[in-house]
XYZ file of C-alpha atoms in Angstrom:
527
model
C 1.147 50.468 -23.251
C 0.742 46.935 -21.947
C 3.783 44.907 -22.900
C 2.471 41.445 -22.039
C 1.429 39.593 -25.164
C -0.202 36.237 -25.795
C 0.421 34.648 -22.448
C -1.208 37.427 -20.447
C -4.320 37.644 -22.595
C -7.090 35.186 -23.187
C -10.642 35.325 -24.451
C -12.614 36.630 -21.500
C -16.364 37.316 -21.531
C -17.019 41.018 -22.055
C -19.709 41.132 -19.362
C -17.146 39.942 -16.793
C -14.181 42.016 -17.982
C -15.930 45.185 -16.826
C -16.392 43.836 -13.291
C -12.727 43.630 -12.316
C -13.053 46.702 -10.092
C -16.087 45.211 -8.341
C -14.263 41.945 -7.670
C -11.171 43.796 -6.491
C -12.838 46.064 -3.951
C -15.302 43.468 -2.683
C -12.627 40.895 -1.885
C -10.080 43.420 -0.612
C -12.513 45.225 1.703
C -13.858 41.912 3.021
C -10.309 40.886 3.907
C -9.696 44.277 5.538
C -12.914 44.094 7.569
C -12.076 40.651 8.961
C -8.582 41.654 10.096
C -9.578 45.158 11.275
C -12.611 44.701 13.499
C -12.733 41.034 14.507
C -9.301 40.350 16.135
C -10.279 42.017 19.466
C -12.964 39.354 19.872
C -10.278 36.638 19.911
C -7.336 38.327 21.626
C -7.706 40.841 24.440
C -4.344 42.562 24.205
C -1.665 43.489 21.693
C 1.649 41.918 20.851
C 4.860 43.646 21.908
C 5.525 45.537 18.680
C 1.974 46.861 18.638
C 1.806 48.248 22.152
C 5.225 49.785 21.586
C 3.846 51.686 18.587
C 0.770 52.760 20.568
C 2.825 54.202 23.427
C 5.261 55.986 21.112
C 2.402 57.502 19.121
C 0.718 58.907 22.225
C 3.866 60.936 22.951
C 4.197 62.407 19.433
C 7.966 62.085 19.193
C 9.601 62.190 15.784
C 11.646 59.079 16.496
C 12.943 56.821 19.226
C 16.397 55.347 19.651
C 15.171 52.335 17.623
C 13.034 53.529 14.713
C 11.299 56.616 13.328
C 7.801 57.098 14.696
C 5.464 57.162 11.663
C 3.613 54.021 12.775
C 3.074 55.509 16.198
C 1.545 58.655 14.702
C -0.844 56.608 12.592
C -1.893 54.489 15.569
C -2.593 57.582 17.666
C -4.587 59.231 14.869
C -6.656 56.053 14.459
C -7.225 55.879 18.209
C -8.444 59.472 18.296
C -10.830 58.860 15.395
C -12.166 55.531 16.699
C -12.238 56.715 20.328
C -10.857 53.353 21.380
C -7.488 51.596 21.364
C -9.010 48.179 20.644
C -9.238 48.519 16.872
C -6.767 51.320 16.176
C -3.648 49.292 15.224
C -5.655 46.739 13.260
C -7.391 49.432 11.219
C -3.997 51.015 10.525
C -2.596 47.670 9.412
C -5.436 47.062 6.995
C -5.231 50.592 5.633
C -1.621 49.746 4.814
C -2.736 46.471 3.192
C -5.394 48.226 1.108
C -2.939 50.834 -0.181
C -0.300 48.173 -0.899
C -2.627 45.884 -2.847
C -4.113 48.852 -4.704
C -0.644 50.009 -5.757
C 0.211 46.518 -6.988
C -3.073 46.372 -8.904
C -2.467 49.677 -10.647
C 1.086 48.719 -11.588
C -0.072 45.284 -12.758
C -2.476 46.889 -15.226
C 0.565 48.104 -17.140
C 1.832 44.570 -17.688
C -1.174 42.274 -17.631
C -4.697 42.057 -18.951
C -7.389 43.100 -16.437
C -8.223 39.543 -15.279
C -4.572 38.698 -14.601
C -3.851 42.090 -13.049
C -6.643 41.330 -10.590
C -5.062 37.991 -9.659
C -1.594 39.575 -9.358
C -2.943 42.006 -6.763
C -5.397 39.847 -4.809
C -2.926 36.957 -4.520
C -1.080 39.186 -2.069
C -3.966 38.758 0.368
C -2.336 35.392 1.073
C 0.938 37.103 1.965
C 1.963 36.325 5.542
C 2.511 39.994 6.379
C -0.975 40.866 5.131
C -2.541 38.028 7.155
C -1.891 37.091 10.789
C 1.341 39.085 10.834
C -0.651 42.217 10.027
C -2.004 42.263 13.591
C 1.613 42.578 14.716
C 1.511 46.265 13.870
C 5.137 47.358 13.664
C 7.673 49.297 11.605
C 7.292 46.977 8.616
C 3.563 47.581 8.153
C 3.596 50.885 6.271
C 7.131 50.259 5.001
C 5.592 47.716 2.612
C 2.975 50.256 1.565
C 5.386 53.039 0.713
C 7.697 50.557 -0.997
C 4.877 49.613 -3.381
C 3.648 53.171 -3.893
C 7.165 54.487 -4.524
C 7.762 51.906 -7.242
C 4.351 52.503 -8.825
C 4.737 56.312 -8.829
C 8.273 55.996 -10.159
C 6.968 53.941 -13.075
C 4.315 56.564 -13.780
C 7.036 59.217 -13.603
C 9.456 57.546 -16.038
C 6.697 56.498 -18.433
C 4.728 59.770 -18.481
C 7.241 62.314 -17.112
C 4.533 64.195 -15.243
C 5.528 66.448 -12.360
C 2.946 65.068 -9.929
C 4.416 61.569 -10.141
C 7.948 62.777 -9.474
C 6.622 64.637 -6.431
C 4.618 61.628 -5.211
C 7.682 59.414 -5.583
C 9.659 61.746 -3.332
C 6.834 61.915 -0.782
C 6.466 58.136 -0.575
C 10.210 57.602 -0.249
C 10.359 60.094 2.622
C 7.371 58.547 4.413
C 8.943 55.125 3.970
C 12.099 56.405 5.664
C 9.938 57.639 8.551
C 8.710 54.038 8.839
C 12.126 52.398 8.868
C 15.574 53.252 7.547
C 15.381 50.082 5.435
C 13.658 52.316 2.880
C 17.100 53.606 1.909
C 17.581 50.254 0.128
C 14.868 51.309 -2.312
C 16.470 54.723 -2.681
C 19.705 52.970 -3.678
C 17.768 50.728 -6.067
C 16.140 53.727 -7.746
C 19.476 55.501 -8.216
C 20.950 52.332 -9.722
C 17.971 51.893 -12.038
C 18.095 55.502 -13.182
C 21.787 55.000 -13.952
C 21.651 51.577 -15.629
C 18.495 51.766 -17.742
C 19.159 53.700 -20.976
C 15.683 55.248 -21.145
C 15.548 56.208 -17.470
C 19.066 57.617 -17.678
C 17.809 60.352 -19.990
C 15.712 61.811 -17.188
C 18.852 62.993 -15.398
C 18.802 65.769 -18.000
C 15.342 66.832 -16.843
C 14.073 68.278 -13.560
C 12.027 65.213 -12.551
C 14.591 63.200 -10.523
C 15.866 66.329 -8.827
C 12.345 67.328 -7.794
C 11.825 63.872 -6.260
C 15.143 64.189 -4.449
C 14.328 67.682 -3.168
C 10.876 66.670 -1.914
C 12.251 63.568 -0.196
C 15.119 65.518 1.389
C 12.898 68.348 2.655
C 10.510 65.899 4.294
C 13.456 63.958 5.715
C 15.069 67.069 7.260
C 13.241 66.929 10.643
C 14.359 63.321 11.126
C 17.878 64.271 10.037
C 17.957 67.066 12.632
C 16.803 64.586 15.266
C 19.589 62.211 14.285
C 22.169 64.973 14.662
C 20.758 65.945 18.050
C 20.927 62.355 19.315
C 24.353 61.502 17.866
C 22.733 59.284 15.245
C 21.218 56.944 17.824
C 19.124 55.306 15.088
C 22.275 54.142 13.335
C 23.840 53.154 16.646
C 20.843 50.951 17.422
C 21.015 49.332 13.989
C 24.741 48.744 14.485
C 24.080 47.226 17.915
C 21.499 44.874 16.422
C 23.948 43.844 13.717
C 26.770 43.282 16.190
C 24.522 41.164 18.388
C 23.881 38.860 15.439
C 27.344 38.994 13.902
C 28.663 35.870 12.217
C 31.073 33.981 14.494
C 33.241 32.890 11.547
C 33.811 33.499 7.833
C 31.563 30.554 6.965
C 28.522 32.388 8.285
C 29.103 35.272 5.883
C 28.067 32.762 3.222
C 25.573 30.775 5.264
C 23.471 33.617 6.694
C 22.406 35.008 3.276
C 21.509 31.506 2.104
C 19.589 30.811 5.299
C 17.797 34.126 4.906
C 16.505 33.092 1.462
C 15.579 29.607 2.705
C 13.519 31.177 5.478
C 11.596 33.161 2.865
C 10.178 29.989 1.285
C 7.351 29.474 3.821
C 6.388 33.129 3.339
C 6.005 32.588 -0.410
C 4.176 29.263 -0.279
C 0.870 30.873 0.670
C 1.182 33.438 -2.141
C 1.894 30.704 -4.662
C -1.387 28.871 -3.982
C -3.713 31.307 -5.852
C -1.329 31.287 -8.834
C -1.381 27.524 -9.348
C -4.589 27.369 -11.455
C -3.001 29.805 -13.933
C 0.636 28.701 -13.852
C 0.250 25.024 -12.977
C 2.600 23.032 -10.779
C 5.481 23.092 -13.269
C 6.061 26.754 -13.900
C 7.532 27.685 -17.261
C 8.991 31.105 -17.883
C 9.472 33.279 -20.945
C 13.011 34.472 -20.404
C 12.902 36.577 -23.541
C 10.576 39.127 -21.891
C 12.794 39.796 -18.872
C 14.795 42.613 -20.453
C 13.259 43.227 -23.847
C 12.029 46.816 -23.408
C 11.738 49.653 -20.895
C 8.602 48.247 -19.239
C 9.984 44.753 -18.709
C 13.350 46.104 -17.538
C 11.582 48.191 -14.895
C 9.615 45.283 -13.436
C 12.515 42.850 -13.585
C 14.889 45.302 -11.968
C 12.657 46.276 -9.046
C 11.790 42.672 -8.309
C 15.236 41.092 -8.721
C 17.641 43.860 -7.651
C 16.400 44.319 -4.022
C 16.634 40.543 -3.460
C 20.178 40.342 -4.800
C 21.250 43.531 -3.038
C 19.925 42.404 0.355
C 21.456 38.936 -0.134
C 24.940 40.368 -0.633
C 24.425 43.017 2.040
C 23.714 40.309 4.611
C 26.788 38.430 3.473
C 28.947 41.543 3.661
C 27.732 42.552 7.134
C 27.946 38.982 8.337
C 24.884 39.285 10.559
C 21.896 36.994 10.894
C 18.740 38.495 9.380
C 15.272 37.747 10.659
C 12.776 36.454 8.120
C 10.590 39.550 8.570
C 13.435 41.764 7.370
C 12.652 40.536 3.864
C 8.947 41.433 3.956
C 9.370 44.116 1.279
C 11.166 41.831 -1.189
C 8.176 39.804 -2.403
C 5.511 42.434 -2.904
C 5.702 42.083 -6.694
C 6.145 38.312 -6.750
C 2.684 37.433 -8.208
C 2.926 40.254 -10.760
C 6.380 39.187 -11.886
C 5.390 35.497 -11.991
C 2.302 36.094 -14.128
C 4.197 38.436 -16.432
C 7.102 36.138 -17.225
C 5.256 32.844 -16.731
C 3.385 30.854 -19.326
C -0.195 31.321 -18.221
C -3.003 28.855 -18.885
C -5.081 30.995 -21.194
C -8.651 30.075 -20.378
C -11.361 31.698 -18.274
C -11.865 28.502 -16.268
C -8.352 28.770 -14.814
C -8.973 32.386 -13.904
C -12.240 31.505 -12.181
C -10.498 28.832 -10.138
C -7.917 31.371 -9.034
C -10.468 33.992 -8.008
C -12.546 31.404 -6.161
C -9.452 30.140 -4.391
C -8.509 33.677 -3.365
C -12.017 34.272 -1.999
C -11.954 30.987 -0.099
C -8.522 31.701 1.364
C -9.621 35.127 2.618
C -12.087 33.427 4.959
C -10.039 30.286 5.572
C -6.920 32.072 6.824
C -8.875 34.275 9.200
C -10.904 31.326 10.456
C -7.755 29.284 11.000
C -6.078 32.113 12.911
C -9.164 32.726 15.054
C -9.462 29.025 15.896
C -5.792 28.792 16.876
C -6.062 31.865 19.072
C -9.115 30.481 20.850
C -7.549 27.108 21.660
C -3.925 28.206 22.113
C -4.254 28.402 25.921
C -4.797 24.634 25.977
C -1.105 24.079 25.287
C 0.128 27.270 26.972
C -1.443 26.727 30.380
C 1.804 27.362 32.248
C 2.913 30.390 30.273
C 1.904 33.994 30.162
C 0.740 35.151 26.748
C 0.449 38.770 25.713
C -2.601 37.965 23.579
C -4.668 37.067 26.660
C -3.182 39.553 29.083
C -5.877 41.323 31.176
C -4.682 44.775 30.167
C -8.028 46.506 30.695
C -8.404 45.044 34.192
C -4.890 46.121 35.133
C -5.504 49.656 33.862
C -8.837 49.904 35.682
C -7.292 48.651 38.932
C -4.466 51.194 38.824
C -6.856 54.034 38.015
C -9.082 53.039 40.948
C -6.173 52.847 43.400
C -4.827 56.230 42.302
C -8.173 58.042 42.407
C -8.865 56.801 45.933
C -5.526 58.177 47.154
C -4.884 61.368 45.202
C -6.868 64.149 43.591
C -4.335 64.775 40.805
C -4.398 62.820 37.535
C -2.246 59.730 37.112
C 0.653 60.860 34.898
C 3.199 58.019 34.764
C 3.626 54.261 34.909
C 7.046 52.687 34.917
C 8.804 49.338 35.102
C 8.136 46.286 32.979
C 7.374 47.698 29.512
C 4.687 45.098 28.883
C 2.733 45.990 32.030
C 3.343 49.722 31.853
C 2.250 49.921 28.223
C -0.966 48.051 29.012
C -1.798 50.524 31.775
C -0.995 53.433 29.463
C -2.999 52.223 26.468
C -6.156 51.167 28.314
C -6.109 53.607 31.229
C -8.836 56.257 31.284
C -6.355 59.004 32.103
C -3.867 57.574 29.587
C -0.769 57.754 31.821
C 2.550 57.966 30.029
C 5.048 55.130 30.112
C 8.075 56.841 31.580
C 10.955 57.228 29.170
C 13.845 59.704 28.972
C 12.793 60.088 25.346
C 9.874 62.283 26.411
C 10.132 62.887 30.162
C 12.659 63.610 32.901
C 13.435 61.763 36.111
C 12.596 64.893 38.078
C 9.175 65.136 36.480
C 8.435 61.513 37.300
C 9.442 61.958 40.936
C 7.379 65.141 41.143
C 4.146 63.784 39.660
C 4.445 60.242 40.974
C 2.953 57.133 39.441
C 3.116 53.344 39.555
C 6.029 50.908 39.340
C 5.095 47.541 37.842
C 6.790 44.159 37.516
C 5.824 40.537 36.982
C 5.871 38.494 40.172
C 6.312 34.723 40.546
C 6.176 34.149 36.822
C 6.777 30.710 35.388
C 9.709 32.204 33.524
C 13.002 32.392 35.372
C 14.730 34.422 32.718
C 15.934 37.932 33.343
C 13.313 40.349 32.036
C 14.828 43.263 30.198
C 13.204 45.450 27.604
C 14.598 48.541 25.965
C 11.559 49.740 24.056
C 11.601 53.154 25.686
C 15.287 53.484 26.543
C 14.986 52.338 30.145
C 17.927 49.913 30.254
C 18.303 50.189 34.035
C 15.171 48.116 34.681
C 15.755 44.377 34.667
C 14.923 41.573 37.040
C 14.100 37.879 37.310
C 10.427 37.182 38.072
C 11.456 34.045 39.984
C 13.102 36.216 42.628
C 10.011 38.315 43.269
C 10.153 42.068 43.294
C 13.260 43.850 41.918
C 14.712 45.081 45.221
C 17.817 46.734 43.771
C 15.769 48.717 41.315
C 13.160 49.752 43.891
C 15.886 51.313 46.057
C 15.892 54.188 43.552
C 12.451 55.154 44.886
C 12.596 55.538 48.686
C 9.068 56.998 48.802
C 7.533 54.027 47.017
C 4.798 52.114 48.826
C 4.726 48.417 47.972
C 1.153 47.242 47.478
C -0.083 43.640 47.801
C 0.623 41.467 44.780
C -2.123 41.901 42.198
C -3.459 38.636 40.767
C -5.536 38.793 37.589
C -6.991 35.968 35.460
C -5.938 35.853 31.828
C -8.601 36.686 29.237
C -9.501 33.161 28.168
C -12.220 30.664 28.982
C -9.633 27.970 29.756
C -8.010 27.297 33.105
C -4.577 28.898 32.839
C -2.087 30.357 35.241
C -3.167 33.829 36.459
C -0.987 36.882 36.068
C 0.753 38.033 39.251
C 1.846 41.649 39.161
C 3.970 43.523 41.622
C 2.785 47.092 42.194
C 4.380 50.014 43.973
C 2.922 53.493 44.104
C 5.020 56.658 44.193
C 2.997 59.534 45.636
C 3.093 62.896 43.872
C 5.327 65.526 45.426
C 2.312 67.716 46.265
C 0.933 64.933 48.444
C 4.220 64.593 50.336
C 4.279 68.326 51.084
C 0.722 68.233 52.447
C 1.461 65.205 54.615
C 4.574 66.823 56.047
């Protein structure tokens, strides 16, 4: 039963009311096509989070010391299907966007008339994390998806009490945990809702919630075993991140949560634009519908509670929170706004909204593409991952190795940025060395390449810990990392490799230090 009354319904032409599905899929799939298949024409390489996911996925681990590995699995599956790494993470990102927006659309149909439900869903195509941030394929991408699907399936479960929805809720919660442990915030929210809401509380006397819990727990068991085996390294990493950003004084326990919410404003501004024709510039709300029945309590709770909970959690922990850590909080913002807001009830306002959404789909992509094309003009003295010649580096290393040895290239090691590029685009797909999936003895036996940036414009110490290699750090200003190279007495230092960045503008070339470690079989033959 749709609970929204006069303000969600207006006289809409019958011949258009039946086309909501056509509008939805046409606009959504157009958005997905733009951000799936066109980015490689404007940027030649991936951002750090993305190549990290690609490398992790190729090794099929259940988790790393940082996050569970669901996004890596999806990236590897997409790569295998597409037979190319170029589009794999972008296709995965847009699959996540499609599922997220579809889940919002289906949930919105419970609360709004079809025209407004369409706007509530498609307005999210202006959400920062569904736009240019979607090409930064990382652990938030599918977290948003399973957050939406879990809430939608939970609503279907508590409104219809059908077994399949209780099972699907448990599945989505578990998959969300495999994306990022942040999903436990939604688990806490669901338990609180099922305890507070009088109608939902009755389901504790049925099998539904326990089936969801059992399904979620069974799917979570492999990750739980991994956590036991690694002394809960996932939690240790999260604790390390929190400690690194800990508030220096009591004042910041109050300031950091406030700053976190302030930083969310730019994220919401783009989503607000498509709602303006329907809600106007002076939004008025119907407070009486916030908690009037089971349907309104559900929507209000799952929109408001996570925001409040995360606000106080940040204050309690006293750590600074990045803006992206709130990406899951605003997924139901347009739906909630249209449900409680006083909507302009005329088809003309709706048409302006749908036209604005359509325009913004193309405008945002065009703006991003233009910025990416001209960005080198003001970054001439800096290295940028977007224009890094990853394919050329991979091809060069493959050529050098094949000329020297008859065995396949197994490993690359050193600067995570360089090593990941060689791994992702290399024909033999060498593995980025990591104790997470290899041993030091195996690396020394099979050999490989050591890579580092040389004579970079940056004088900062380079240190990444994407693959648990904390021993590798150096300053590009000082040239090759001598202390680190002493670990490899058999290494042969090759001439510095200089590659142009992938842009039509005159920018500083990339200078890469390369050392080759011969495989043990080669050393035996030579001796």
